[in-house]
C-alpha positions as a printed NumPy array, in Angstrom:
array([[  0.   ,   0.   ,   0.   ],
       [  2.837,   2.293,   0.764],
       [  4.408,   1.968,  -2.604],
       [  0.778,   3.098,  -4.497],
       [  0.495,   5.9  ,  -2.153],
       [  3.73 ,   7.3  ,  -3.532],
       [  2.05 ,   7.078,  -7.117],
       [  0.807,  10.455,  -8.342],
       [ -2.608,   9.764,  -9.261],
       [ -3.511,   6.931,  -7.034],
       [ -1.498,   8.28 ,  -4.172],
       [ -3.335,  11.587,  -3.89 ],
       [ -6.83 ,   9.375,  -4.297],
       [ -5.861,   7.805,  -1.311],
       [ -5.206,  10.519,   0.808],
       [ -8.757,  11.631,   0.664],
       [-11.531,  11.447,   3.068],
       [-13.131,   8.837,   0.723],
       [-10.215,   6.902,   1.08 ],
       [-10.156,   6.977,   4.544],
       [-13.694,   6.353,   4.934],
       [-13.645,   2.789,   2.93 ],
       [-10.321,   2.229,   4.673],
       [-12.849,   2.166,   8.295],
       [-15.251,   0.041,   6.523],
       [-12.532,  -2.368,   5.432],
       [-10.872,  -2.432,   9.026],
       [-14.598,  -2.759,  10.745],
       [-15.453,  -5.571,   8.795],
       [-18.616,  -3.627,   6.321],
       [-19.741,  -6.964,   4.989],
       [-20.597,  -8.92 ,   8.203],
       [-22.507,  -5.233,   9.784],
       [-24.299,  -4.631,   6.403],
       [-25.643,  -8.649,   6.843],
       [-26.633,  -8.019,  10.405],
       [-28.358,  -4.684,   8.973],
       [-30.435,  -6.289,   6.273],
       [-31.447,  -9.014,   7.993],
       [-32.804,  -7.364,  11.249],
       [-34.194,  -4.461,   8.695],
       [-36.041,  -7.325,   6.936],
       [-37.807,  -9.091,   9.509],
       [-38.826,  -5.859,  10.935],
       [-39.813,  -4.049,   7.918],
       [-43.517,  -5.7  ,   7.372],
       [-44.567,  -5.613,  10.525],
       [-43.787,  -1.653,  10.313],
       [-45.847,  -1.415,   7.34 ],
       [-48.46 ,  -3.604,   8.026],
       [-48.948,  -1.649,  11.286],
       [-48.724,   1.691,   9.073],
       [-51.111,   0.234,   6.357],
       [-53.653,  -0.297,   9.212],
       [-53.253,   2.983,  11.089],
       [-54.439,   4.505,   7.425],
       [-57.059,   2.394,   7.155],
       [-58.479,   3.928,  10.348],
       [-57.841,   7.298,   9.163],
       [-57.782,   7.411,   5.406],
       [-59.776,   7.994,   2.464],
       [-59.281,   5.352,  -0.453],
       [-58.1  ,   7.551,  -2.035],
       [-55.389,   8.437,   0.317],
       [-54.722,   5.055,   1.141],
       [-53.954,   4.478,  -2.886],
       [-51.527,   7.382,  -2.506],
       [-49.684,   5.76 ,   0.749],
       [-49.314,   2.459,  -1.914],
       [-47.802,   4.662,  -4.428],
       [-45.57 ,   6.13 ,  -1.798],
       [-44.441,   2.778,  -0.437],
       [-43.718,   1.596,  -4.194],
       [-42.058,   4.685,  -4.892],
       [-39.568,   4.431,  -1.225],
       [-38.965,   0.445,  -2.131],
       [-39.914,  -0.769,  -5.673],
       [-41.909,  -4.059,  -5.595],
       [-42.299,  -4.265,  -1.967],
       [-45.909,  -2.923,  -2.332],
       [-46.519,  -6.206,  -4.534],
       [-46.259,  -8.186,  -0.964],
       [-49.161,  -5.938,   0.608],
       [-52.672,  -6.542,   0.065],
       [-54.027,  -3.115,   1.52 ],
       [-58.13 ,  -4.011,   0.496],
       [-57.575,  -7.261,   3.439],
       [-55.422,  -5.039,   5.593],
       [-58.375,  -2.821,   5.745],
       [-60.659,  -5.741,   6.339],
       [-58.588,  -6.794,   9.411],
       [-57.531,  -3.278,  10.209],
       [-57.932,  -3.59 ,  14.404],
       [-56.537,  -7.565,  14.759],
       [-53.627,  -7.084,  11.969],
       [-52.748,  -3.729,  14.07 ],
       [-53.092,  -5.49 ,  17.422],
       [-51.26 ,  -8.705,  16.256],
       [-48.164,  -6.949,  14.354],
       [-47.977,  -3.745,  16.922],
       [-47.004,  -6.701,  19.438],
       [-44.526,  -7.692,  17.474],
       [-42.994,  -4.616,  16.078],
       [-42.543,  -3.751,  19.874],
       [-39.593,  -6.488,  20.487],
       [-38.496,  -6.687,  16.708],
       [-38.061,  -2.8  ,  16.329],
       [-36.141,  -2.487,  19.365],
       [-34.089,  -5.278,  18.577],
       [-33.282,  -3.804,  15.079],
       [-32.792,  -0.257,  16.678],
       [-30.473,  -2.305,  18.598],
       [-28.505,  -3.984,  15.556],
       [-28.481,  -1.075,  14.108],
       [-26.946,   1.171,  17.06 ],
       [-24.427,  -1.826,  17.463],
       [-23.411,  -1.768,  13.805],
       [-22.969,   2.094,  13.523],
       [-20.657,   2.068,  16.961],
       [-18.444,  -0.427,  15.115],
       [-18.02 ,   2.005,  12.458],
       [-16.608,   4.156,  15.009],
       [-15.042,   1.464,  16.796],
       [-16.795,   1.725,  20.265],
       [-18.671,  -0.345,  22.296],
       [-21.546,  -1.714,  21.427],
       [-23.624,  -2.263,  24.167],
       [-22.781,   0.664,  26.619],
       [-24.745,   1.197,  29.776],
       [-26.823,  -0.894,  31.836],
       [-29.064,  -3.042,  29.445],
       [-32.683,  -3.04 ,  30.734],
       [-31.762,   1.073,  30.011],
       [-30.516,   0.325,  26.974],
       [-33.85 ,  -1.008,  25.826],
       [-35.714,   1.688,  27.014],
       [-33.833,   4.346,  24.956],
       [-33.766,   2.164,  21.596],
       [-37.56 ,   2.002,  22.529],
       [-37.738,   6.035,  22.72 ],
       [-35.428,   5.873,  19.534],
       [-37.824,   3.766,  17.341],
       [-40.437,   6.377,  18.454],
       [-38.468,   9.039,  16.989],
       [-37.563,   7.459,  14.054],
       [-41.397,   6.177,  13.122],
       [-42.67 ,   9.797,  14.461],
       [-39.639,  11.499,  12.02 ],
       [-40.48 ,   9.084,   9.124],
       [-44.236,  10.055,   9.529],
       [-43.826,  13.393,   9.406],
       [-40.98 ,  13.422,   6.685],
       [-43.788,  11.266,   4.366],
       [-46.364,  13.536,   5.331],
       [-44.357,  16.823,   4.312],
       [-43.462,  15.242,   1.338],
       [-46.904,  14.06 ,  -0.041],
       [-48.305,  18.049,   1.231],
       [-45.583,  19.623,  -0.661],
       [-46.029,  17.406,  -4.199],
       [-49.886,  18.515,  -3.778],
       [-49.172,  22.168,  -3.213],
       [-46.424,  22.294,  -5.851],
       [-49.025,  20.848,  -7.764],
       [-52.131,  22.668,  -7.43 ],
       [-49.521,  25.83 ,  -7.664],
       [-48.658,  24.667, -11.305],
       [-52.611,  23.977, -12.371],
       [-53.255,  27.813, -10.612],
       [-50.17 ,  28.788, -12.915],
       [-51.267,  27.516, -16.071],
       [-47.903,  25.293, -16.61 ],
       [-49.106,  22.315, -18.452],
       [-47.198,  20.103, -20.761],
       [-43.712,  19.35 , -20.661],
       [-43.211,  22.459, -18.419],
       [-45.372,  20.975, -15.626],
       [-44.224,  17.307, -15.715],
       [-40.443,  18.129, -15.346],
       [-41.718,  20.807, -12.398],
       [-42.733,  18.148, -10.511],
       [-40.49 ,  15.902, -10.983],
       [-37.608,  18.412,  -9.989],
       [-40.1  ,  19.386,  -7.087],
       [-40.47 ,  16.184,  -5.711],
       [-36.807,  15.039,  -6.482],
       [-35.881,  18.11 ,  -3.942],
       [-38.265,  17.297,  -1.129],
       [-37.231,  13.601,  -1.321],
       [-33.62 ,  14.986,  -1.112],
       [-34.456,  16.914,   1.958],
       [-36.754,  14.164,   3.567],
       [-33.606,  11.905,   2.739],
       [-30.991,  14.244,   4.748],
       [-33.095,  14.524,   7.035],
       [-33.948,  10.956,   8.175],
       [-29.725,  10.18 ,   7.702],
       [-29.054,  13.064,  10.347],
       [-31.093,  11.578,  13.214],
       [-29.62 ,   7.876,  12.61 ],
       [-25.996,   9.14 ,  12.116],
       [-26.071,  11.077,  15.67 ],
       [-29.162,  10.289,  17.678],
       [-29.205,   6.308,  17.246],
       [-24.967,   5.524,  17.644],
       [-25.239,   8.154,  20.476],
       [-22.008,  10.211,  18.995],
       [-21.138,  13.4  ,  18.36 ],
       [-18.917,  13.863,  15.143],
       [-18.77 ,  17.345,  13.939],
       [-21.555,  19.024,  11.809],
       [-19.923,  19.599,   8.874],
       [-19.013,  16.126,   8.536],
       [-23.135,  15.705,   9.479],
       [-23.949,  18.048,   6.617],
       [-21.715,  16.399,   3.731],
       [-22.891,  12.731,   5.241],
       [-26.412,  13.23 ,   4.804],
       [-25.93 ,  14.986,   1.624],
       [-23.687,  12.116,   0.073],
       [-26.535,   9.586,   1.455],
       [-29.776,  11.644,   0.357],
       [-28.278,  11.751,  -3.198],
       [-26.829,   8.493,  -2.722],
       [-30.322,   7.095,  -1.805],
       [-32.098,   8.602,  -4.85 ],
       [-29.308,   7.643,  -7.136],
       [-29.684,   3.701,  -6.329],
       [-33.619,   3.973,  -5.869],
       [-34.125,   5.398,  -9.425],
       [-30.581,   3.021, -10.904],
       [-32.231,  -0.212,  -8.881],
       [-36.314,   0.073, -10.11 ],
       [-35.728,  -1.294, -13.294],
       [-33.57 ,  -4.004, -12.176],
       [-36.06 ,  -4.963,  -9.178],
       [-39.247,  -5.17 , -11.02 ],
       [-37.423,  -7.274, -13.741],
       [-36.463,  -9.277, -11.138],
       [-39.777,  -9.685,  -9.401],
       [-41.337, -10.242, -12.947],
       [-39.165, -12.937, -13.767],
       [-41.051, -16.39 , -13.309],
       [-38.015, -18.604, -12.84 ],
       [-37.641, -17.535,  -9.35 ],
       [-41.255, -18.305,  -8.601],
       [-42.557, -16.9  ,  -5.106],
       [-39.036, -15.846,  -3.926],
       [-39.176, -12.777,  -6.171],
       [-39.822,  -9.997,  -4.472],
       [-38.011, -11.259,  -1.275],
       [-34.875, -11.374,  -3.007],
       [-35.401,  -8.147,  -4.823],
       [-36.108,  -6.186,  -1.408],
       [-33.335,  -7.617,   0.597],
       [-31.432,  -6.401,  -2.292],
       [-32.672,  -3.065,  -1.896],
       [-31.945,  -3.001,   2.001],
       [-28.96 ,  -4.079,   1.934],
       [-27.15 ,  -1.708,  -1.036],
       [-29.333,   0.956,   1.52 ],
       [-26.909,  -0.717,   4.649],
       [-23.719,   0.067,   3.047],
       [-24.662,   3.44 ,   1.814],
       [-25.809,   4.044,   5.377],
       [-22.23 ,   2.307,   6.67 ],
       [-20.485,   4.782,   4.525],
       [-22.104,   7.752,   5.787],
       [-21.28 ,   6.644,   8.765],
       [-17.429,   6.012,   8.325],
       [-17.566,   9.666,   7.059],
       [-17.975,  11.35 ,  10.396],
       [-15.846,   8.801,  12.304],
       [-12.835,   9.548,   9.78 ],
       [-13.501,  12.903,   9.765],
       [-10.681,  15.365,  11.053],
       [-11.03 ,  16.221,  14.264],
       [-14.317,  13.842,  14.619],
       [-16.349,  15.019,  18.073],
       [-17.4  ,  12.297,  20.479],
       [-18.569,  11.833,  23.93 ],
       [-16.418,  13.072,  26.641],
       [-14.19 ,  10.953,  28.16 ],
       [-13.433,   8.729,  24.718],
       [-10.847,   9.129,  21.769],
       [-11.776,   9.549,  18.675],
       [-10.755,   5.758,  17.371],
       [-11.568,   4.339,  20.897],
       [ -7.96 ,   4.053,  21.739],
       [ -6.827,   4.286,  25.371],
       [ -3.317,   4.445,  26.905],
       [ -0.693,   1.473,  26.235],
       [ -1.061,  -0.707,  29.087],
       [  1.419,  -0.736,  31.841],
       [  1.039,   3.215,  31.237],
       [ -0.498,   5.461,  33.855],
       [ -1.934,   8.163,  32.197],
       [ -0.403,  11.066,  34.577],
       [  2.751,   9.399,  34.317],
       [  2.345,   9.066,  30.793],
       [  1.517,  13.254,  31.225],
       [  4.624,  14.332,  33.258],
       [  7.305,  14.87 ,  30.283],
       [  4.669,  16.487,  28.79 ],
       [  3.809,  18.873,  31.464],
       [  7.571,  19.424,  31.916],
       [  8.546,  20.377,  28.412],
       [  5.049,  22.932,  28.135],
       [  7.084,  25.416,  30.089],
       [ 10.652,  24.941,  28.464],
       [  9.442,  24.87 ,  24.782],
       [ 11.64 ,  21.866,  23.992],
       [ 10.528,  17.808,  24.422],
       [ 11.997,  16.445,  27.517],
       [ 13.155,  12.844,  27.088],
       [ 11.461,  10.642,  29.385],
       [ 13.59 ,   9.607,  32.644],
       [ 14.989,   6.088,  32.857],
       [ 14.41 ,   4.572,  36.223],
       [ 16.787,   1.885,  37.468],
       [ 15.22 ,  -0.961,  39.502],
       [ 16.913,  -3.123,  41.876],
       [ 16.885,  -6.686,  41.476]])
């Protein structure tokens, strides 16, 4: 590795946050936390939308209820293929009793594998804290998260409607008023995108990394995130149309999805870690580092302490010991 660094074009390439970033992932093992993403995300994932789909049904038009569909294609092509919304709706109260059970242990658990996978990006513990407390707070974290995602959905379907009732007001039809929209609504999925990768890159791995390295993050996931969603549609409906793979289809084609979604996530991640001069909690180092051991820390202090005042490093003192 030395010998490419030296290289002119490769060398300066790897002297770049980028670099550094996939240089984490490699060291942290990305493969084995994107697995342990994608799997938790999967189990968990219908019994968050089947709990969603019959919340709706309580409070939704048809109408609105065909919009939520279109959403949910829209946020994970061909998962809305595995959701019959007419028998949700039939079954609203038992499907809403019998999954909100669920999605009570299996969200907190995936808050949990989630928290635990982020932490190794930053190489920290995983499981800090006493652990009945630990549940607790990745309880009031899948709260946030389902009360953020609600409202970031709900911004996002207001704004298409007003940017679209502005255009009808306007008179933009045609070509004009389709590539409006589209624009429109690529922006507010942007923004509902940076958004939602803020609160899980500092809320849920309980760190602190500085908010410029926050800022470019969510901005390299949002776009990242919109970039694979419109690249992978094609590819996942093909897949899910394909007969040859019979009823595993769509299974295969969303843990697909989630998991190129885990490593984009993992890389945002590795971002702020390898950021320079990365904040974190009080009372931890930046790679999770301690002193050597053997090493008190105020001994460890002293020559330093001694040379502040003269300006010059003072060589540490050899002690002899007596046999």
């Amino acid at each position: 590795m030395d010998c490419l660094r030296r290289l002119p074009v490769i060398g300066k390439l790897m002297r770049t946050h980028a670099w550094r970033a996939y240089e984490r992932l490699d060291a942290v093992h990305w493969a084995r936390l994107a697995a342990a993403i994608t799997f938790t995300s999967f189990v968990a994932l219908f019994p968050l939308i089947t709990v969603g789909a019959a919340i709706g049904a309580k409070l939704l038009s048809e109408d609105q209820l065909g919009k939520l569909q279109n959403k949910i294609a829209d946020q994970a092509p061909g998962l809305s293929d595995l959701l019959d919304l007419d028998s949700l709706v039939a079954h609203a109260g038992s499907v809403g009793l019998i999954a909100g059970s669920l999605l009570l242990v299996i969200g907190i658990n995936w808050v949990g594998a989630l928290r635990g996978s982020l932490r190794a990006v930053w190489k920290k513990e995983q499981d800090p804290g006493n652990a009945f407390l630990l549940k607790f707070k990745d309880s009031g974290v899948l709260v946030g998260l389902g009360a953020v995602g609600l409202v970031a959905i709900g911004s996002s379907v207001f704004a298409n409607s007003a940017v679209g009732w502005a255009a009808d007001k306007a008179g933009i039809e045609g070509g004009a008023g389709r590539a409006l929209l589209f624009f429109a609504g690529l922006a507010i999925a942007l923004v509902v995108d940076f958004l939602l990768l803020v609160y899980l890159l500092t809320r849920l791995p309980r760190v602190h990394p500085g908010r410029r390295a926050v800022v470019v993050a969510g901005l390299i996931g949002a776009v990242g995130f919109e970039l694979l969603k419109w690249l992978l549609t094609g590819y996942l409906q093909g897949v899910a149309g394909k007969s040859m793979y019979g009823a595993f289809a769509v299974p295969v084609a969303v843990v697909l999805w989630i998991n190129l979604m885990a490593r984009l996530l993992l890389y945002c991640a590795a971002w702020t870690a390898t950021a320079i001069g990365a904040a974190v909690p009080s009372g931890e180092t930046a790679e999770g580092e301690g002193p050597e051991p053997g090493i008190s820390p105020a001994a460890d202090a002293a020559p330093q302490r001694a040379s502040a005042g003269s300006g010059a490093p003072a060589a540490p003192r050899l002690q002899k010991h007596s046999p």
